[in-house]
Amino acid sequence: TARGELLALLEATGAGLLTSNSGRGAVPEDHELVIGNFATTPAARALLADADVLVTIGTHFRSNETADYGLELPAAHIQIDLDSAALGRVYPVRHALHGTAAAVLPQLTGAARPADADWTARIRDVRDEVRATLHDTIGPQAALCDALAEALPRGAVVARDVTIPSSSWGNRLLPMHDPRANVFPRGGGIGQGLAMGIGAAFARPEEPTVVIAGDGGLAVHLGELLTLAQERPRVTLVVFNDGGYGVLRNMQDKYSERRSGVDLFTPDFAQLAAACGLAYARIADQSEAVGVVAAAVASDGPTLVEVDLAALGPMKNPFTPPVKIPTA
């Protein structure tokens, strides 16, 4: 509700905008001052270390967005929140401002002065750097991210279940231009993505909706495929199939000497789609991403797109969440 006021403050100051996952799209992510959901990257940490002041607006400082609370913030911290109990609850705050963003931000803008040109230029450079670094890190999955960004109309809903593609690049690199298009399970539980995407598609029948899910997460709410088949909303369900719970598998490989409960029986998604009367396509190579995604998004009904991760190839670095694992 304070998107215009936030944009006005950004442009008056030349400051950079870091967001949480929930804050994405508050200012369209193609704006040159929007760094985005990259606060824990080395380049963004360096920015925070050199910043004169940090203003946070309704920020929850969740553990997975602060590197398990390891992110350091400037001592000069202005926190704005409608909830008085949130002020200073997670991080120290020098100036606690209790009120709505719509009321408080214009007052800050009225007192603002533009940053040095070198600082604003650094913001733009960091914005480009963090995106380029992540794009490179995710390896062949970058082709999927690029294909979705190209095929989707501006502001189309992308519902992202809790899965490696979402946590690594869907929540960061796939651009968001409208906060209402930014749909994901804020509680962090797997399996909700398809139901959320179906609901979004019913609310916006004139636009395509994309759901990003993993094979393990989809199995939790497999019955929603029947809803998809029966109601036939304009949903492209992209299932990233790695034959298990990939995040837990990566954590076990990194921190232990054995795997347990992470390699799953996975259905034949082509046969599953056929049994439900759903259109089906498979991506097994980067070169197939643009054509398959474009056709699915352009369809006037549901399509199940399977991304065969074994065939596509691995990321450059296995994704693990930023949590501390006791070793003793």
Coordinates of C-alpha atoms in Angstrom, one line a residue:
T1 CA 0.0 0.0 0.0
A2 CA 3.0 2.3 0.2
R3 CA 4.7 1.4 -3.0
G4 CA 4.6 4.9 -4.4
E5 CA 6.0 6.4 -1.2
L6 CA 8.8 3.8 -1.2
L7 CA 9.7 4.6 -4.8
A8 CA 9.8 8.3 -4.0
L9 CA 12.2 7.8 -1.1
L10 CA 14.5 5.6 -3.3
E11 CA 14.6 8.2 -6.0
A12 CA 15.1 11.1 -3.7
T13 CA 18.1 9.5 -2.0
G14 CA 19.7 7.3 -4.7
A15 CA 19.8 4.5 -2.1
G16 CA 19.6 0.9 -2.9
L17 CA 16.6 -1.4 -2.1
L18 CA 17.3 -4.8 -0.5
T19 CA 14.2 -6.9 0.0
S20 CA 13.1 -9.9 1.9
N21 CA 11.3 -12.6 -0.1
S22 CA 7.9 -11.1 1.0
G23 CA 8.9 -7.6 0.0
R24 CA 9.7 -8.5 -3.6
G25 CA 7.9 -6.4 -6.2
A26 CA 7.2 -3.5 -3.8
V27 CA 9.2 -1.6 -6.4
P28 CA 9.5 -3.3 -9.8
E29 CA 12.7 -5.3 -9.8
D30 CA 13.8 -3.9 -13.1
H31 CA 14.3 -0.5 -11.4
E32 CA 18.1 0.3 -11.4
L33 CA 18.1 0.9 -7.6
V34 CA 16.4 -2.4 -6.7
I35 CA 19.1 -4.9 -5.6
G36 CA 16.4 -7.3 -4.4
N37 CA 16.4 -10.4 -2.2
F38 CA 20.2 -10.6 -2.1
A39 CA 21.0 -9.2 1.4
T40 CA 23.3 -12.1 2.4
T41 CA 25.5 -12.1 -0.7
P42 CA 29.1 -10.9 -0.2
A43 CA 28.5 -7.7 -2.3
A44 CA 25.4 -6.7 -0.4
R45 CA 27.1 -7.4 3.0
A46 CA 29.9 -5.1 1.9
L47 CA 27.3 -2.4 1.1
L48 CA 25.7 -2.8 4.5
A49 CA 29.1 -2.5 6.1
D50 CA 29.8 0.8 4.4
A51 CA 26.3 2.3 4.6
D52 CA 25.8 5.4 6.7
V53 CA 22.2 4.4 7.6
L54 CA 19.8 1.6 7.1
V55 CA 16.0 2.0 6.9
T56 CA 13.9 -1.1 7.3
I57 CA 10.2 -1.2 6.6
G58 CA 8.0 -3.9 8.0
T59 CA 10.9 -6.4 7.9
H60 CA 10.6 -9.6 9.9
F61 CA 14.3 -10.6 9.6
R62 CA 13.6 -14.3 9.1
S63 CA 16.4 -16.7 9.7
N64 CA 16.7 -17.9 6.1
E65 CA 17.0 -14.3 4.9
T66 CA 19.6 -13.2 7.4
A67 CA 21.9 -16.3 7.1
D68 CA 20.5 -17.7 10.3
Y69 CA 20.8 -14.3 12.0
G70 CA 24.5 -14.0 10.9
L71 CA 23.8 -10.9 8.7
E72 CA 25.4 -7.7 10.2
L73 CA 23.4 -4.5 10.0
P74 CA 24.7 -0.9 10.4
A75 CA 24.4 0.5 13.9
A76 CA 22.5 3.5 12.4
H77 CA 19.3 1.5 11.9
I78 CA 15.9 3.2 11.4
Q79 CA 13.1 0.6 11.7
I80 CA 9.5 1.3 10.6
D81 CA 6.8 -1.0 11.7
L82 CA 3.0 -0.9 12.4
D83 CA 3.6 -3.5 15.1
S84 CA 5.3 -1.9 18.1
A85 CA 6.4 -5.3 19.3
A86 CA 8.5 -5.8 16.2
L87 CA 10.6 -2.8 16.8
G88 CA 14.0 -3.9 17.9
R89 CA 12.8 -7.5 18.4
V90 CA 15.4 -9.2 16.2
Y91 CA 18.1 -6.6 15.5
P92 CA 19.0 -3.5 17.6
V93 CA 17.4 -0.3 16.3
R94 CA 18.7 3.2 16.9
H95 CA 15.5 5.0 15.8
A96 CA 12.2 3.0 16.1
L97 CA 9.3 4.6 14.2
H98 CA 5.9 3.1 15.1
G99 CA 3.5 3.8 12.3
T100 CA 2.4 2.8 8.8
A101 CA 4.9 3.0 5.9
A102 CA 2.5 5.2 4.0
A103 CA 2.5 7.8 6.8
V104 CA 6.2 7.6 7.8
L105 CA 8.0 7.4 4.4
P106 CA 6.9 10.8 3.1
Q107 CA 8.3 12.4 6.2
L108 CA 11.7 10.7 5.6
T109 CA 11.6 11.7 1.9
G110 CA 10.9 15.3 2.9
A111 CA 14.1 15.4 4.9
A112 CA 16.2 13.3 2.5
R113 CA 19.3 14.4 0.7
P114 CA 20.7 12.6 -2.3
A115 CA 23.6 10.2 -1.8
D116 CA 26.9 10.7 -3.5
A117 CA 26.9 9.8 -7.1
D118 CA 29.6 7.2 -6.4
W119 CA 27.3 5.4 -3.9
T120 CA 24.4 5.2 -6.3
A121 CA 26.7 4.0 -9.1
R122 CA 27.9 1.3 -6.6
I123 CA 24.3 0.3 -6.0
R124 CA 23.8 -0.3 -9.7
D125 CA 27.0 -2.3 -9.9
V126 CA 26.0 -4.5 -7.0
R127 CA 22.6 -5.1 -8.5
D128 CA 24.2 -6.4 -11.7
E129 CA 26.9 -8.3 -9.9
V130 CA 24.6 -10.4 -7.6
R131 CA 22.4 -11.3 -10.5
A132 CA 25.2 -12.3 -12.7
T133 CA 26.8 -14.4 -10.0
L134 CA 23.6 -16.3 -9.2
H135 CA 22.8 -16.8 -12.9
D136 CA 26.2 -18.4 -13.3
T137 CA 26.0 -20.5 -10.0
I138 CA 22.8 -22.2 -10.9
G139 CA 24.3 -23.7 -14.1
P140 CA 21.8 -25.2 -16.6
Q141 CA 18.8 -24.1 -14.5
A142 CA 19.5 -20.6 -15.6
A143 CA 17.9 -21.5 -18.9
L144 CA 14.6 -22.2 -17.1
C145 CA 14.7 -18.9 -15.3
D146 CA 15.4 -17.0 -18.5
A147 CA 12.6 -18.9 -20.3
L148 CA 10.1 -18.1 -17.7
A149 CA 11.1 -14.4 -17.5
E150 CA 10.8 -14.2 -21.3
A151 CA 7.4 -16.0 -21.6
L152 CA 5.5 -14.5 -18.7
P153 CA 3.6 -11.2 -19.0
R154 CA 4.7 -8.5 -16.6
G155 CA 3.0 -9.1 -13.3
A156 CA 1.9 -12.7 -14.0
V157 CA 1.7 -14.8 -10.8
V158 CA 4.6 -17.2 -10.1
A159 CA 3.6 -19.5 -7.2
R160 CA 6.8 -21.0 -5.8
D161 CA 6.6 -24.1 -3.6
V162 CA 9.5 -24.7 -1.2
T163 CA 12.1 -26.5 -3.4
I164 CA 15.7 -25.9 -4.5
P165 CA 14.8 -24.0 -7.7
S166 CA 12.6 -21.6 -5.7
S167 CA 15.0 -21.2 -2.8
S168 CA 18.0 -20.6 -5.0
W169 CA 16.7 -18.6 -8.0
G170 CA 12.9 -18.4 -8.1
N171 CA 12.9 -16.3 -4.9
R172 CA 15.7 -14.0 -6.2
L173 CA 16.5 -14.0 -9.9
L174 CA 13.2 -14.6 -11.6
P175 CA 12.0 -10.9 -11.7
M176 CA 9.0 -9.7 -9.7
H177 CA 7.3 -6.4 -10.7
D178 CA 4.1 -6.6 -8.6
P179 CA 3.9 -7.8 -4.9
R180 CA 0.5 -9.5 -5.7
A181 CA 2.3 -11.8 -8.2
N182 CA 4.8 -12.9 -5.5
V183 CA 3.1 -16.1 -4.1
F184 CA 5.0 -18.5 -1.9
P185 CA 4.4 -20.4 1.4
R186 CA 5.6 -17.9 4.0
G187 CA 5.5 -20.5 6.7
G188 CA 8.1 -22.6 4.8
G189 CA 6.3 -25.9 4.5
I190 CA 6.5 -27.9 1.3
G191 CA 3.6 -28.9 -0.8
Q192 CA 1.4 -25.8 -0.8
G193 CA 2.6 -24.3 -4.1
L194 CA 0.1 -26.0 -6.4
A195 CA -2.9 -25.1 -4.4
M196 CA -1.8 -21.5 -4.1
G197 CA -1.2 -21.3 -7.8
I198 CA -4.6 -22.7 -8.6
G199 CA -6.2 -20.1 -6.3
A200 CA -4.2 -17.4 -8.0
A201 CA -5.2 -18.6 -11.5
F202 CA -8.9 -18.5 -10.6
A203 CA -8.4 -14.9 -9.3
R204 CA -6.7 -13.9 -12.5
P205 CA -8.2 -16.0 -15.3
E206 CA -7.1 -13.6 -18.0
E207 CA -3.4 -14.2 -17.3
P208 CA -1.2 -17.3 -17.1
T209 CA 0.0 -18.6 -13.7
V210 CA 3.2 -20.6 -13.2
V211 CA 3.8 -23.0 -10.3
I212 CA 7.3 -24.1 -9.5
A213 CA 7.4 -27.3 -7.5
G214 CA 9.7 -30.2 -6.7
D215 CA 8.7 -33.8 -7.1
G216 CA 8.8 -34.3 -3.3
G217 CA 6.7 -31.3 -2.6
L218 CA 4.2 -32.1 -5.2
A219 CA 3.7 -35.6 -3.7
V220 CA 2.5 -34.0 -0.5
H221 CA -0.5 -32.5 -2.3
L222 CA -0.7 -34.8 -5.3
G223 CA -4.5 -34.7 -5.2
E224 CA -4.5 -31.1 -6.4
L225 CA -3.6 -32.5 -9.8
L226 CA -7.3 -33.6 -9.9
T227 CA -8.4 -30.1 -9.2
L228 CA -6.2 -28.9 -12.0
A229 CA -7.7 -31.5 -14.3
Q230 CA -11.3 -30.8 -13.4
E231 CA -11.3 -27.0 -13.3
R232 CA -8.6 -26.5 -16.0
P233 CA -7.3 -23.1 -15.0
R234 CA -4.5 -21.5 -17.0
V235 CA -1.7 -23.0 -14.9
T236 CA 1.8 -24.2 -16.0
L237 CA 3.0 -26.6 -13.4
V238 CA 6.8 -26.9 -13.6
V239 CA 7.9 -29.9 -11.7
F240 CA 11.7 -30.1 -11.0
N241 CA 12.3 -33.9 -10.7
D242 CA 15.5 -34.9 -8.8
G243 CA 14.0 -38.1 -7.4
G244 CA 13.9 -37.0 -3.8
Y245 CA 14.1 -34.3 -1.2
G246 CA 17.0 -32.4 -2.8
V247 CA 17.7 -29.9 0.0
L248 CA 17.8 -32.6 2.7
R249 CA 19.9 -34.8 0.5
N250 CA 22.4 -32.0 -0.1
M251 CA 22.5 -31.3 3.7
Q252 CA 23.1 -34.9 4.5
D253 CA 25.8 -35.2 1.9
K254 CA 27.5 -32.1 3.3
Y255 CA 27.2 -32.8 7.0
S256 CA 26.9 -36.5 7.4
E257 CA 28.3 -39.8 6.0
R258 CA 25.0 -41.4 5.0
R259 CA 21.6 -40.6 3.4
S260 CA 18.4 -41.4 5.1
G261 CA 14.8 -40.9 3.8
V262 CA 15.7 -38.5 1.0
D263 CA 15.7 -40.7 -2.1
L264 CA 12.1 -41.1 -3.0
F265 CA 10.0 -43.3 -5.4
T266 CA 9.0 -40.8 -8.1
P267 CA 6.1 -41.4 -10.5
D268 CA 6.3 -41.4 -14.2
F269 CA 5.1 -37.8 -14.7
A270 CA 4.1 -38.4 -18.4
Q271 CA 1.8 -41.3 -17.4
L272 CA 0.5 -39.3 -14.4
A273 CA -0.4 -36.4 -16.6
A274 CA -2.0 -38.7 -19.1
A275 CA -4.1 -40.3 -16.4
C276 CA -5.3 -36.9 -15.3
G277 CA -5.9 -35.7 -18.9
L278 CA -3.3 -33.0 -18.5
A279 CA -1.0 -31.8 -21.3
Y280 CA 2.6 -32.8 -20.7
A281 CA 6.0 -31.7 -21.8
R282 CA 9.6 -32.6 -20.6
I283 CA 12.7 -30.5 -20.5
A284 CA 16.0 -32.5 -20.4
D285 CA 18.3 -30.0 -22.0
Q286 CA 18.8 -26.2 -21.8
S287 CA 18.0 -25.8 -25.5
E288 CA 14.4 -27.1 -24.9
A289 CA 13.5 -24.6 -22.2
V290 CA 12.4 -21.6 -24.3
G291 CA 10.1 -23.6 -26.6
V292 CA 8.5 -25.8 -24.0
V293 CA 7.9 -22.9 -21.5
A294 CA 6.6 -20.5 -24.2
A295 CA 4.1 -23.1 -25.5
A296 CA 2.9 -24.1 -22.0
V297 CA 2.4 -20.4 -20.9
A298 CA 0.6 -19.6 -24.1
S299 CA -1.9 -22.5 -23.6
D300 CA -5.4 -21.7 -22.4
G301 CA -5.4 -24.6 -20.0
P302 CA -3.2 -26.5 -17.7
T303 CA 0.2 -28.1 -18.6
L304 CA 2.5 -30.2 -16.5
V305 CA 6.1 -29.6 -17.5
E306 CA 8.7 -32.0 -16.0
V307 CA 12.3 -30.8 -15.7
D308 CA 14.4 -33.9 -15.6
L309 CA 17.3 -32.6 -13.4
A310 CA 19.4 -35.8 -13.9
A311 CA 19.4 -35.2 -17.6
L312 CA 19.6 -31.4 -17.4
G313 CA 22.7 -31.5 -15.2
P314 CA 23.7 -30.1 -11.8
M315 CA 24.1 -26.6 -10.5
K316 CA 27.7 -25.5 -10.1
N317 CA 27.4 -25.7 -6.3
P318 CA 24.8 -27.9 -4.5
F319 CA 22.2 -25.7 -2.8
T320 CA 22.0 -26.0 1.0
P321 CA 20.0 -23.6 3.2
P322 CA 21.8 -21.1 5.5
V323 CA 21.3 -23.0 8.7
K324 CA 23.8 -24.1 11.3
I325 CA 24.1 -27.9 11.8
P326 CA 25.6 -29.1 15.1
T327 CA 28.5 -31.4 14.4
A328 CA 29.0 -32.8 17.9

